[in-house]
mmCIF file of C-alpha atoms in Angstrom:
data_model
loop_
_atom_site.group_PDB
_atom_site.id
_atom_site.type_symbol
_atom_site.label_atom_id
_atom_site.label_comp_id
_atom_site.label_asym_id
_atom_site.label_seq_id
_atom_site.Cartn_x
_atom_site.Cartn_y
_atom_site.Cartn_z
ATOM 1 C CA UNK A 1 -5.277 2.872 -5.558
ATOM 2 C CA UNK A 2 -3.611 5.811 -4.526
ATOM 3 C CA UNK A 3 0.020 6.030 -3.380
ATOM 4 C CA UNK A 4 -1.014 7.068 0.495
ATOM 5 C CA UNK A 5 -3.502 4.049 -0.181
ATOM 6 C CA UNK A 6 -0.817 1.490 -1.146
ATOM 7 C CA UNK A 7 1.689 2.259 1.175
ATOM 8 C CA UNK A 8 -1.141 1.578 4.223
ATOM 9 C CA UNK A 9 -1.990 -1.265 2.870
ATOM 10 C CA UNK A 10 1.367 -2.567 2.902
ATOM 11 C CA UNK A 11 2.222 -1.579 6.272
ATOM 12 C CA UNK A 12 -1.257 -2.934 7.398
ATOM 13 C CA UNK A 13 -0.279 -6.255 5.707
ATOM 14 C CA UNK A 14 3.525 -6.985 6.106
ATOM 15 C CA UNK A 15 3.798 -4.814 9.515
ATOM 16 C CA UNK A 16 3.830 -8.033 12.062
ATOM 17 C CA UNK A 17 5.497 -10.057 9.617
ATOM 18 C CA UNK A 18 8.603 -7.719 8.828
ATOM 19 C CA UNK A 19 8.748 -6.674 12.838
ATOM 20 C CA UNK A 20 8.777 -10.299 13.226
ATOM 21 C CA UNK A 21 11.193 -10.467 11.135
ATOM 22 C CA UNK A 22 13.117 -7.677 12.311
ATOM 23 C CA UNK A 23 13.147 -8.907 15.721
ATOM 24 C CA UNK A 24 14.966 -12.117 14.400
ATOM 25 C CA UNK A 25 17.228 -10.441 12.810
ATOM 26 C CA UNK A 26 17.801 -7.808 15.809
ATOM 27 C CA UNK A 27 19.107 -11.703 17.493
ATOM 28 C CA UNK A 28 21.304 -12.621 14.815
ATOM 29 C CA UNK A 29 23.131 -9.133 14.770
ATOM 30 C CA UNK A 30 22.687 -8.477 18.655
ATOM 31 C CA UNK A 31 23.332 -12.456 19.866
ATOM 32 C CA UNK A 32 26.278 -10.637 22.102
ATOM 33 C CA UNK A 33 23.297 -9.665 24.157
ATOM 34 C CA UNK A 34 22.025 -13.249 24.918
ATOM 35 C CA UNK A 35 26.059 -13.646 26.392
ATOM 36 C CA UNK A 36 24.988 -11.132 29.266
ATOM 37 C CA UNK A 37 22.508 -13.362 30.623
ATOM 38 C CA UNK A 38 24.285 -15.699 32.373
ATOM 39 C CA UNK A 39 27.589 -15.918 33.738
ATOM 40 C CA UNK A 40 29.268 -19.405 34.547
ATOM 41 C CA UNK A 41 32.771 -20.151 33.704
ATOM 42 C CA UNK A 42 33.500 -20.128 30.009
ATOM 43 C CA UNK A 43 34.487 -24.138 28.789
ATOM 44 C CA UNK A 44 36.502 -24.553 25.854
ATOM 45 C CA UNK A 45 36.025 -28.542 24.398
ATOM 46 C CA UNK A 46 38.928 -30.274 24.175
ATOM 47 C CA UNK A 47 38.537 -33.784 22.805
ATOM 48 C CA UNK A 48 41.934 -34.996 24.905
ATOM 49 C CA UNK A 49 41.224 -38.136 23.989
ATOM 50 C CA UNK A 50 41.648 -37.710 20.562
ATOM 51 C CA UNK A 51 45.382 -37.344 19.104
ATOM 52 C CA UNK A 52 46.628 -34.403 17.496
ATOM 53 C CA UNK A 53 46.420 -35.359 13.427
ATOM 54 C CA UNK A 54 49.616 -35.613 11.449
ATOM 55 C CA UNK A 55 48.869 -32.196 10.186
ATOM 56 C CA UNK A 56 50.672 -29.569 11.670
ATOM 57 C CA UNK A 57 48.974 -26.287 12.827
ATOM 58 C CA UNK A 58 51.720 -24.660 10.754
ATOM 59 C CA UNK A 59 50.867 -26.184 7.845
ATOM 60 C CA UNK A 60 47.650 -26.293 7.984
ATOM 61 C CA UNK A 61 46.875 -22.783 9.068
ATOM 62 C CA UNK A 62 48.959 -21.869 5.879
ATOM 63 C CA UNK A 63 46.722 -23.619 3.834
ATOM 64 C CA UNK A 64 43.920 -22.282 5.366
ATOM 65 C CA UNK A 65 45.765 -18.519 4.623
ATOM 66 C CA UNK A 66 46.036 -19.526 1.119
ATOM 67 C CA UNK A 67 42.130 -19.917 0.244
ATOM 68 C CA UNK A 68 41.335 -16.626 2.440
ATOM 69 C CA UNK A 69 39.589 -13.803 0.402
ATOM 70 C CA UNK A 70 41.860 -10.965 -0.360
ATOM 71 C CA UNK A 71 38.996 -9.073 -2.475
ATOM 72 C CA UNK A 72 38.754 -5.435 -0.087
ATOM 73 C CA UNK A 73 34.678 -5.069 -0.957
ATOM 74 C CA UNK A 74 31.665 -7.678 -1.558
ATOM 75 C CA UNK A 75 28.075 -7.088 -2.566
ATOM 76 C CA UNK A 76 25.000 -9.258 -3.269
ATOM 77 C CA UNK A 77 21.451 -10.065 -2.933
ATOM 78 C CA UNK A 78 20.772 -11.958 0.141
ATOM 79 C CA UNK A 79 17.460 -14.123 1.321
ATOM 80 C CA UNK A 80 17.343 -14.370 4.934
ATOM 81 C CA UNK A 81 15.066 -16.986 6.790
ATOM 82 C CA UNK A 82 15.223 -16.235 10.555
ATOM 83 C CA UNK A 83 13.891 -18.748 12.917
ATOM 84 C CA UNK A 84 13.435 -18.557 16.507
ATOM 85 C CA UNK A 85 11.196 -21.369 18.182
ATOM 86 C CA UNK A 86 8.403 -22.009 16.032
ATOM 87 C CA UNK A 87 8.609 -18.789 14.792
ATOM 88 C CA UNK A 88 10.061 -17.781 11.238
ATOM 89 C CA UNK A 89 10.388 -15.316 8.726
ATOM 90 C CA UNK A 90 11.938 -14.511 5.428
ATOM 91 C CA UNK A 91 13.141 -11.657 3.684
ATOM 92 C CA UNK A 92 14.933 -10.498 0.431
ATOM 93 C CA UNK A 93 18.066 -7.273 0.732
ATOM 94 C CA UNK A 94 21.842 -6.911 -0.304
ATOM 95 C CA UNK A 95 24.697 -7.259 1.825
ATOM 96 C CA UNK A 96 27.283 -5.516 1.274
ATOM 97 C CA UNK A 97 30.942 -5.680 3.083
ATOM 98 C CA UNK A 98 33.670 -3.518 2.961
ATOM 99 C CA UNK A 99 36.616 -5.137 4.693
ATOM 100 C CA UNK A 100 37.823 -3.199 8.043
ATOM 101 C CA UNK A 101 35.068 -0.637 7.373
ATOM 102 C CA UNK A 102 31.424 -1.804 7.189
ATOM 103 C CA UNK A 103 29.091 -4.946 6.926
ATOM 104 C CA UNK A 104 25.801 -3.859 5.696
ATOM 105 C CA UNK A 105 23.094 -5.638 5.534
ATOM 106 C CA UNK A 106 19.825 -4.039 4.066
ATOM 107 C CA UNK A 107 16.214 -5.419 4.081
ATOM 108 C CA UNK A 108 13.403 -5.201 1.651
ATOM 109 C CA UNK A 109 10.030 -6.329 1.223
ATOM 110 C CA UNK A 110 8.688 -7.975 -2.144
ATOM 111 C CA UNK A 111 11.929 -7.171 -3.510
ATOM 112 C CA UNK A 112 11.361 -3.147 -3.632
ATOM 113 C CA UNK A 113 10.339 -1.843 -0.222
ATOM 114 C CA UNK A 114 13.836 -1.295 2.459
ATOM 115 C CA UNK A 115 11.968 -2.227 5.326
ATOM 116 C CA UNK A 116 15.216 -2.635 8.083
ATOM 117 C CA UNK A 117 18.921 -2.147 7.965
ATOM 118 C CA UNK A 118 21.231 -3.552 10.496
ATOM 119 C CA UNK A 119 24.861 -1.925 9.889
ATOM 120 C CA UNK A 120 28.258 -2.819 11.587
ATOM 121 C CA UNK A 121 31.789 -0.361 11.723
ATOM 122 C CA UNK A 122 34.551 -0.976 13.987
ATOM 123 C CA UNK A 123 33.204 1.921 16.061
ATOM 124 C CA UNK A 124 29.203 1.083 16.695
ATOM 125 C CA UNK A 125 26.339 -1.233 15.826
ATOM 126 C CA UNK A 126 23.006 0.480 14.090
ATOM 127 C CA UNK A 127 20.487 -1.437 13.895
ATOM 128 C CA UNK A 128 17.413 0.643 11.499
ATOM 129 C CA UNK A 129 13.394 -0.149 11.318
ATOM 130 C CA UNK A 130 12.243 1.633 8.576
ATOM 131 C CA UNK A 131 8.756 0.800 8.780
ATOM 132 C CA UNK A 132 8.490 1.850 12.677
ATOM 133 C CA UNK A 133 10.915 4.698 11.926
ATOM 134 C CA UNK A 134 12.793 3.754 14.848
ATOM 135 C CA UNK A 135 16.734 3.198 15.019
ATOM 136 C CA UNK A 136 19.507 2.145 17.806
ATOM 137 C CA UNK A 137 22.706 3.000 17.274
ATOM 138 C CA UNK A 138 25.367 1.722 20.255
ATOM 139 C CA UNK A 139 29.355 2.258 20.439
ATOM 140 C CA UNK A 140 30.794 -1.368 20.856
ATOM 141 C CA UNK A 141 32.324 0.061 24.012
ATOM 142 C CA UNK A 142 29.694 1.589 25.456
ATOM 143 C CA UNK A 143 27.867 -1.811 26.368
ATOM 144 C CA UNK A 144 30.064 -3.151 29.212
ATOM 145 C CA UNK A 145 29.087 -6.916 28.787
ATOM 146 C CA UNK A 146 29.854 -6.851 25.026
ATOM 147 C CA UNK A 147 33.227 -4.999 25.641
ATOM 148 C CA UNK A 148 34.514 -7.797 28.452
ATOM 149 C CA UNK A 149 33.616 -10.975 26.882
ATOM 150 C CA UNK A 150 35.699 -9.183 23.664
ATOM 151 C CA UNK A 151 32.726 -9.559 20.586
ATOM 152 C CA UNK A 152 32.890 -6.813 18.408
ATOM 153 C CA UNK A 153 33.018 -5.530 14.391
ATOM 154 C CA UNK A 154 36.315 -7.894 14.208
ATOM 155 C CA UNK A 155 34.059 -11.073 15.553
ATOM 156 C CA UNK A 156 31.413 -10.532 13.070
ATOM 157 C CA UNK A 157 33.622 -9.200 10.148
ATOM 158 C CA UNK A 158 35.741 -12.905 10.640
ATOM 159 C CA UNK A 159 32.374 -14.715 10.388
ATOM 160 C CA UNK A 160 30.925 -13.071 7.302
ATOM 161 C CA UNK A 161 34.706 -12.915 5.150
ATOM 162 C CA UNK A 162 34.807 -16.953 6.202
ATOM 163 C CA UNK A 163 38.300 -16.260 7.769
ATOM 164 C CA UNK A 164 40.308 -17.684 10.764
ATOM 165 C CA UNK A 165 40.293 -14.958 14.003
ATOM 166 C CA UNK A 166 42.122 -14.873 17.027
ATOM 167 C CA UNK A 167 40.432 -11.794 19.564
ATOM 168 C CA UNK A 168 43.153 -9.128 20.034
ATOM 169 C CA UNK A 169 45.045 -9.817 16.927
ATOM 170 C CA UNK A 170 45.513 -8.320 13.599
ATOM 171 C CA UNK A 171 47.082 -11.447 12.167
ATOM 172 C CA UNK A 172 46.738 -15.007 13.851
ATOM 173 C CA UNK A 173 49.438 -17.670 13.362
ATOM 174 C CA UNK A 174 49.992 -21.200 13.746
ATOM 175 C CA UNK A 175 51.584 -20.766 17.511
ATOM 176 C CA UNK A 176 47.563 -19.880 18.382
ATOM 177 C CA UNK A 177 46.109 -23.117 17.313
ATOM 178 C CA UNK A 178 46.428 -26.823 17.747
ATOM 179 C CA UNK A 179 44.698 -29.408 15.013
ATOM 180 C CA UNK A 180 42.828 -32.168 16.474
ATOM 181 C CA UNK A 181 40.940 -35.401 14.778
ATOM 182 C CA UNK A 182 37.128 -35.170 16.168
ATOM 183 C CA UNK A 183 34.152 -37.144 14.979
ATOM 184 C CA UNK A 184 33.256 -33.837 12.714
ATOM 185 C CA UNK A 185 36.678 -34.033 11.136
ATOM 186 C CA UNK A 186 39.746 -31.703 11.090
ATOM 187 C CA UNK A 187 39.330 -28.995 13.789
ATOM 188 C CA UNK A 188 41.701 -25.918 14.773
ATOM 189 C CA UNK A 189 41.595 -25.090 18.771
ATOM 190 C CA UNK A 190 42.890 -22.227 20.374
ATOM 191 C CA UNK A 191 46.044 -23.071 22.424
ATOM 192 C CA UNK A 192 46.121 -23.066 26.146
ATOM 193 C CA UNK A 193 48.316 -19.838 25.926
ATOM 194 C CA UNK A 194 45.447 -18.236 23.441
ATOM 195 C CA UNK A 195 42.880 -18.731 25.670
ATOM 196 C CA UNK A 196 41.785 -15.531 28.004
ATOM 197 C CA UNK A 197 39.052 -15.806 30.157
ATOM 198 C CA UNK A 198 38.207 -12.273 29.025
ATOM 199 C CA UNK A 199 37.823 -12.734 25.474
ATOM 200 C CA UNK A 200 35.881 -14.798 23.227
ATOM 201 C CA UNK A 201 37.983 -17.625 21.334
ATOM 202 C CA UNK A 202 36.606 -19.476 18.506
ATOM 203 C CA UNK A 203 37.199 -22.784 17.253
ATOM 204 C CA UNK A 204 37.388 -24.019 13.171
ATOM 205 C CA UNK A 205 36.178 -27.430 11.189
ATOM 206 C CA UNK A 206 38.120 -27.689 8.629
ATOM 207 C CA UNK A 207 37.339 -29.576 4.770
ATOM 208 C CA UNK A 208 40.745 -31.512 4.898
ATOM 209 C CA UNK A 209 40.855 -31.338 0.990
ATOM 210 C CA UNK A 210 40.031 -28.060 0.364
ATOM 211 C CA UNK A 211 41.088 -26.387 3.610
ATOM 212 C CA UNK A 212 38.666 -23.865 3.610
ATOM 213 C CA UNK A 213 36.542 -22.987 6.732
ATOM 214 C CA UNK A 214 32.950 -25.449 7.014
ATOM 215 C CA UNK A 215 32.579 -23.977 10.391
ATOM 216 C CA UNK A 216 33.129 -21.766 13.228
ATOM 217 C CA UNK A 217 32.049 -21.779 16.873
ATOM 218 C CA UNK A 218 32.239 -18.886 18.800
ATOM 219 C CA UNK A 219 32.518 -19.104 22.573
ATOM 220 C CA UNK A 220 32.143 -15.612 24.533
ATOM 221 C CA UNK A 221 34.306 -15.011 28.083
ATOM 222 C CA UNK A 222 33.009 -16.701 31.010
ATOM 223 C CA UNK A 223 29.925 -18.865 28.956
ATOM 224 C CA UNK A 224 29.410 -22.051 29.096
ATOM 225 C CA UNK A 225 25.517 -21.985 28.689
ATOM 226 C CA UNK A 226 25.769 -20.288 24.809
ATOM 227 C CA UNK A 227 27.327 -21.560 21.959
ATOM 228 C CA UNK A 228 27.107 -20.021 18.305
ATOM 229 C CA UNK A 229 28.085 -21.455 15.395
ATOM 230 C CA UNK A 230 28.327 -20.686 11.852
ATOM 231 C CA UNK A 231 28.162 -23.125 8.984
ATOM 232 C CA UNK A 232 29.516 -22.193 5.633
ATOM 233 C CA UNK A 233 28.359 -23.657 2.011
ATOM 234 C CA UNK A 234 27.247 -23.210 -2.000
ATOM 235 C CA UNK A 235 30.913 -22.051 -2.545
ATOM 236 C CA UNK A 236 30.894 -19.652 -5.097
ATOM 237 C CA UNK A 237 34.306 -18.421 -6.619
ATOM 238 C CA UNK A 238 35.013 -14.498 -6.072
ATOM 239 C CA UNK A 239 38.057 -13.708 -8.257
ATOM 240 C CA UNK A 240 40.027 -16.511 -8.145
ATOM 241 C CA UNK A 241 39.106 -18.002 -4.708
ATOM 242 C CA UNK A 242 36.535 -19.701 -2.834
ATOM 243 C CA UNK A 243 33.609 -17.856 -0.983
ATOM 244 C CA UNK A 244 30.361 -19.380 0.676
ATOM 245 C CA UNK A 245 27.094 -18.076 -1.045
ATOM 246 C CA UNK A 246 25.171 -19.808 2.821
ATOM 247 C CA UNK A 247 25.698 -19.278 5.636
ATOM 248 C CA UNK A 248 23.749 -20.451 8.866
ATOM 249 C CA UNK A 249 24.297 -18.253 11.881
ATOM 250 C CA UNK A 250 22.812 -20.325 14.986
ATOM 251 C CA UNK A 251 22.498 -19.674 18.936
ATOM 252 C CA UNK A 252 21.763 -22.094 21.230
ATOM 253 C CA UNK A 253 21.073 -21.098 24.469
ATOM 254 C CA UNK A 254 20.103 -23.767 26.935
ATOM 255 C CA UNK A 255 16.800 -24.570 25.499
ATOM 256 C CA UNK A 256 16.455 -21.961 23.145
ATOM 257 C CA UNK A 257 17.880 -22.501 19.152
ATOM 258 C CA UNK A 258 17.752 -19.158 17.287
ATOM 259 C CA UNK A 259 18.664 -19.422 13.383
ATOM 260 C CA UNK A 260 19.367 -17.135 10.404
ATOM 261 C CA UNK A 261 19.957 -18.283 7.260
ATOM 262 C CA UNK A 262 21.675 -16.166 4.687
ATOM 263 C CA UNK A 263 21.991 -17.075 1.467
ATOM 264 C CA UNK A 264 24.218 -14.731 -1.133
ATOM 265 C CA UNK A 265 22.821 -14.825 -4.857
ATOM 266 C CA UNK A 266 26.050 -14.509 -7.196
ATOM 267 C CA UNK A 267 28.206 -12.169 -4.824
ATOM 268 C CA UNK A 268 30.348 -9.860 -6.644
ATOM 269 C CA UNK A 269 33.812 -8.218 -5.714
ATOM 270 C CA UNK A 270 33.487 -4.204 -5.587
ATOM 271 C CA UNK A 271 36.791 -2.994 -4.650
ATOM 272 C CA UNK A 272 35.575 0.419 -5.941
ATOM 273 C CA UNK A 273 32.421 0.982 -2.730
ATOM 274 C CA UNK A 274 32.533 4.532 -1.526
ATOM 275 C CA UNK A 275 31.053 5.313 1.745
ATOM 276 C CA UNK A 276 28.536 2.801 2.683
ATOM 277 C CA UNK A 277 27.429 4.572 6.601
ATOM 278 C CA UNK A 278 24.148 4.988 6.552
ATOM 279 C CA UNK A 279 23.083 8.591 7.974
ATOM 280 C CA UNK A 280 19.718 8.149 9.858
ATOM 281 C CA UNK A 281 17.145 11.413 9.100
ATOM 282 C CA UNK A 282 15.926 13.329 12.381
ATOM 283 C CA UNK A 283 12.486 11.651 11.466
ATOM 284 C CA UNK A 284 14.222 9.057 13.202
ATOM 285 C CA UNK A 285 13.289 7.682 16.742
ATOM 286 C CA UNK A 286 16.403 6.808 18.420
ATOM 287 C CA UNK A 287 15.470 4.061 21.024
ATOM 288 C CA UNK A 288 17.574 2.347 23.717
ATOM 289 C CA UNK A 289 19.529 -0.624 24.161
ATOM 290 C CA UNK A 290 16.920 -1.603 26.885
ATOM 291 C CA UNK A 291 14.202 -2.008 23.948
ATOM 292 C CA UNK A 292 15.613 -3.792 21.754
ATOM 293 C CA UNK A 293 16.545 -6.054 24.813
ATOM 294 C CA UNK A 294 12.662 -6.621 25.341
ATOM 295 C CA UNK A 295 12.011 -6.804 21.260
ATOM 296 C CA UNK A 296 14.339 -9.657 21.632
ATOM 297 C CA UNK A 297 13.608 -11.593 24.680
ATOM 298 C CA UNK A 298 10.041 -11.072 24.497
ATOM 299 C CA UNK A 299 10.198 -10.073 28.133
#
């Protein structure tokens, strides 16, 4: 079979499973769009009727510090099972982070063909199908309902480093977050003079024993309809600290449960990563904000 051959009968056979595929993952990195589509007032739960743990936020948010990577750059080989529905699809890449710069995820196809490649800086989001030739590639502040409900790089770069995040700060502290006793276990919750009804705030289960970060809930500006959480495990050790080789990003919107799964085969510190942007050839389709809207929805 001839190379021109090959490469149609690939297409021709993975084509509707990879932009399948790529749609799912188009949700996981673009679930900020799902937070336009309804707009109630944001709720924050509270378990009041649960007393604040012995535990002080002071102490434990500097235990919490104390496990947090310090390691600048990441890389590994990722699977990634994205359901949506009844739908699913998986798919082999790398992911590869460097911190305050660039989370990179890349996509390939029997473990040789880069088929997508969704990319995240603190300036834009590109999001790259490689077998449609077809890219978008948005400034975080150019899409109005992204900019006021406050989810950006620094959201997404706190979710995939496994770190605690307060919007609008370089640095949280202990003066952010209360500790409560829930069923789930130790949780940290943003303060009443955290919360701002234009930013997101997210909320922390902690592992008492360990004090590293099981899971994260992220709760846009003005939503009360979405949640998305992230649930961390197969801790690894990076250098000398913990890091989870899972993670399982998940929407729920009303009805609707939306799920990727990404799980990190030996990551590796790389504190020596040049530039990692990705510069898209004019061969390129550049398409709008509006389509990947309907590639998502389905609408």
């Amino acid at each position: 079979m001839n190379r021109t051959a090959l490469s149609y009968t690939l297409k021709r056979t993975f084509s509707l499973r990879l932009n399948k595929g790529m749609g799912y993952c188009l949700c996981l990195l673009s679930f900020a769009v799902f937070l336009t589509s309804c707009h109630t007032t944001r709720k924050v739960t509270q378990p009041d009727d649960q007393p604040t743990v012995a535990t002080t936020s002071q102490s434990l948010v500097s235990r919490i510090s104390a496990t947090q990577q310090t390691v600048s750059g990441l890389r590994s080989k990722v699977s990634l099972k994205l359901s949506a529905g009844s739908k699913s699809a998986s798919v082999g890449g790398q992911l590869k982070m460097k911190r305050d710069e660039i989370i990179q995820l890349t996509l390939t196809a029997l473990g040789l063909f880069e088929v997508g490649r969704l990319e995240m800086t603190p300036a834009y989001l590109l999001i790259q199908d490689r077998m449609n030739k077809q890219y978008l590639q948005v400034a975080w502040t150019d899409v109005s309902d992204l900019q006021r409900a406050g989810v950006d790089f620094n959201v997404f770069q706190a979710l995939f480093w496994n770190q605690l995040f307060v919007p609008g700060k370089a640095q949280p502290d202990s003066q952010d977050f209360t500790v409560r006793q829930t069923a789930e276990g130790t949780c940290l919750y943003p303060t009443d003079d955290a919360l701002d009804d234009h930013r997101v705030v997210a909320q922390f289960l902690i592992d008492a024993a360990t004090s590293l970060i099981q899971q994260t809930t992220v709760i846009p500006a003005q939503q009360a309809r979405l949640s998305f959480k992230c649930n961390y495990g197969k801790w690894q050790k990076l250098h000398d600290k913990d890091y989870p080789a899972q993670m399982v990003l998940g929407i729920t919107d009303g009805a609707k449960q939306y799920t990727a799964d990404i799980t990190l085969t030996s990551p590796q510190a790389d504190e020596r990563m040049g530039n990692l942007a990705t510069r898209v050839s004019d061969s390129y389709r550049r398409v709008k904000l509006e389509d990947i809207l309907t590639q998502l929805t389905g609408k």
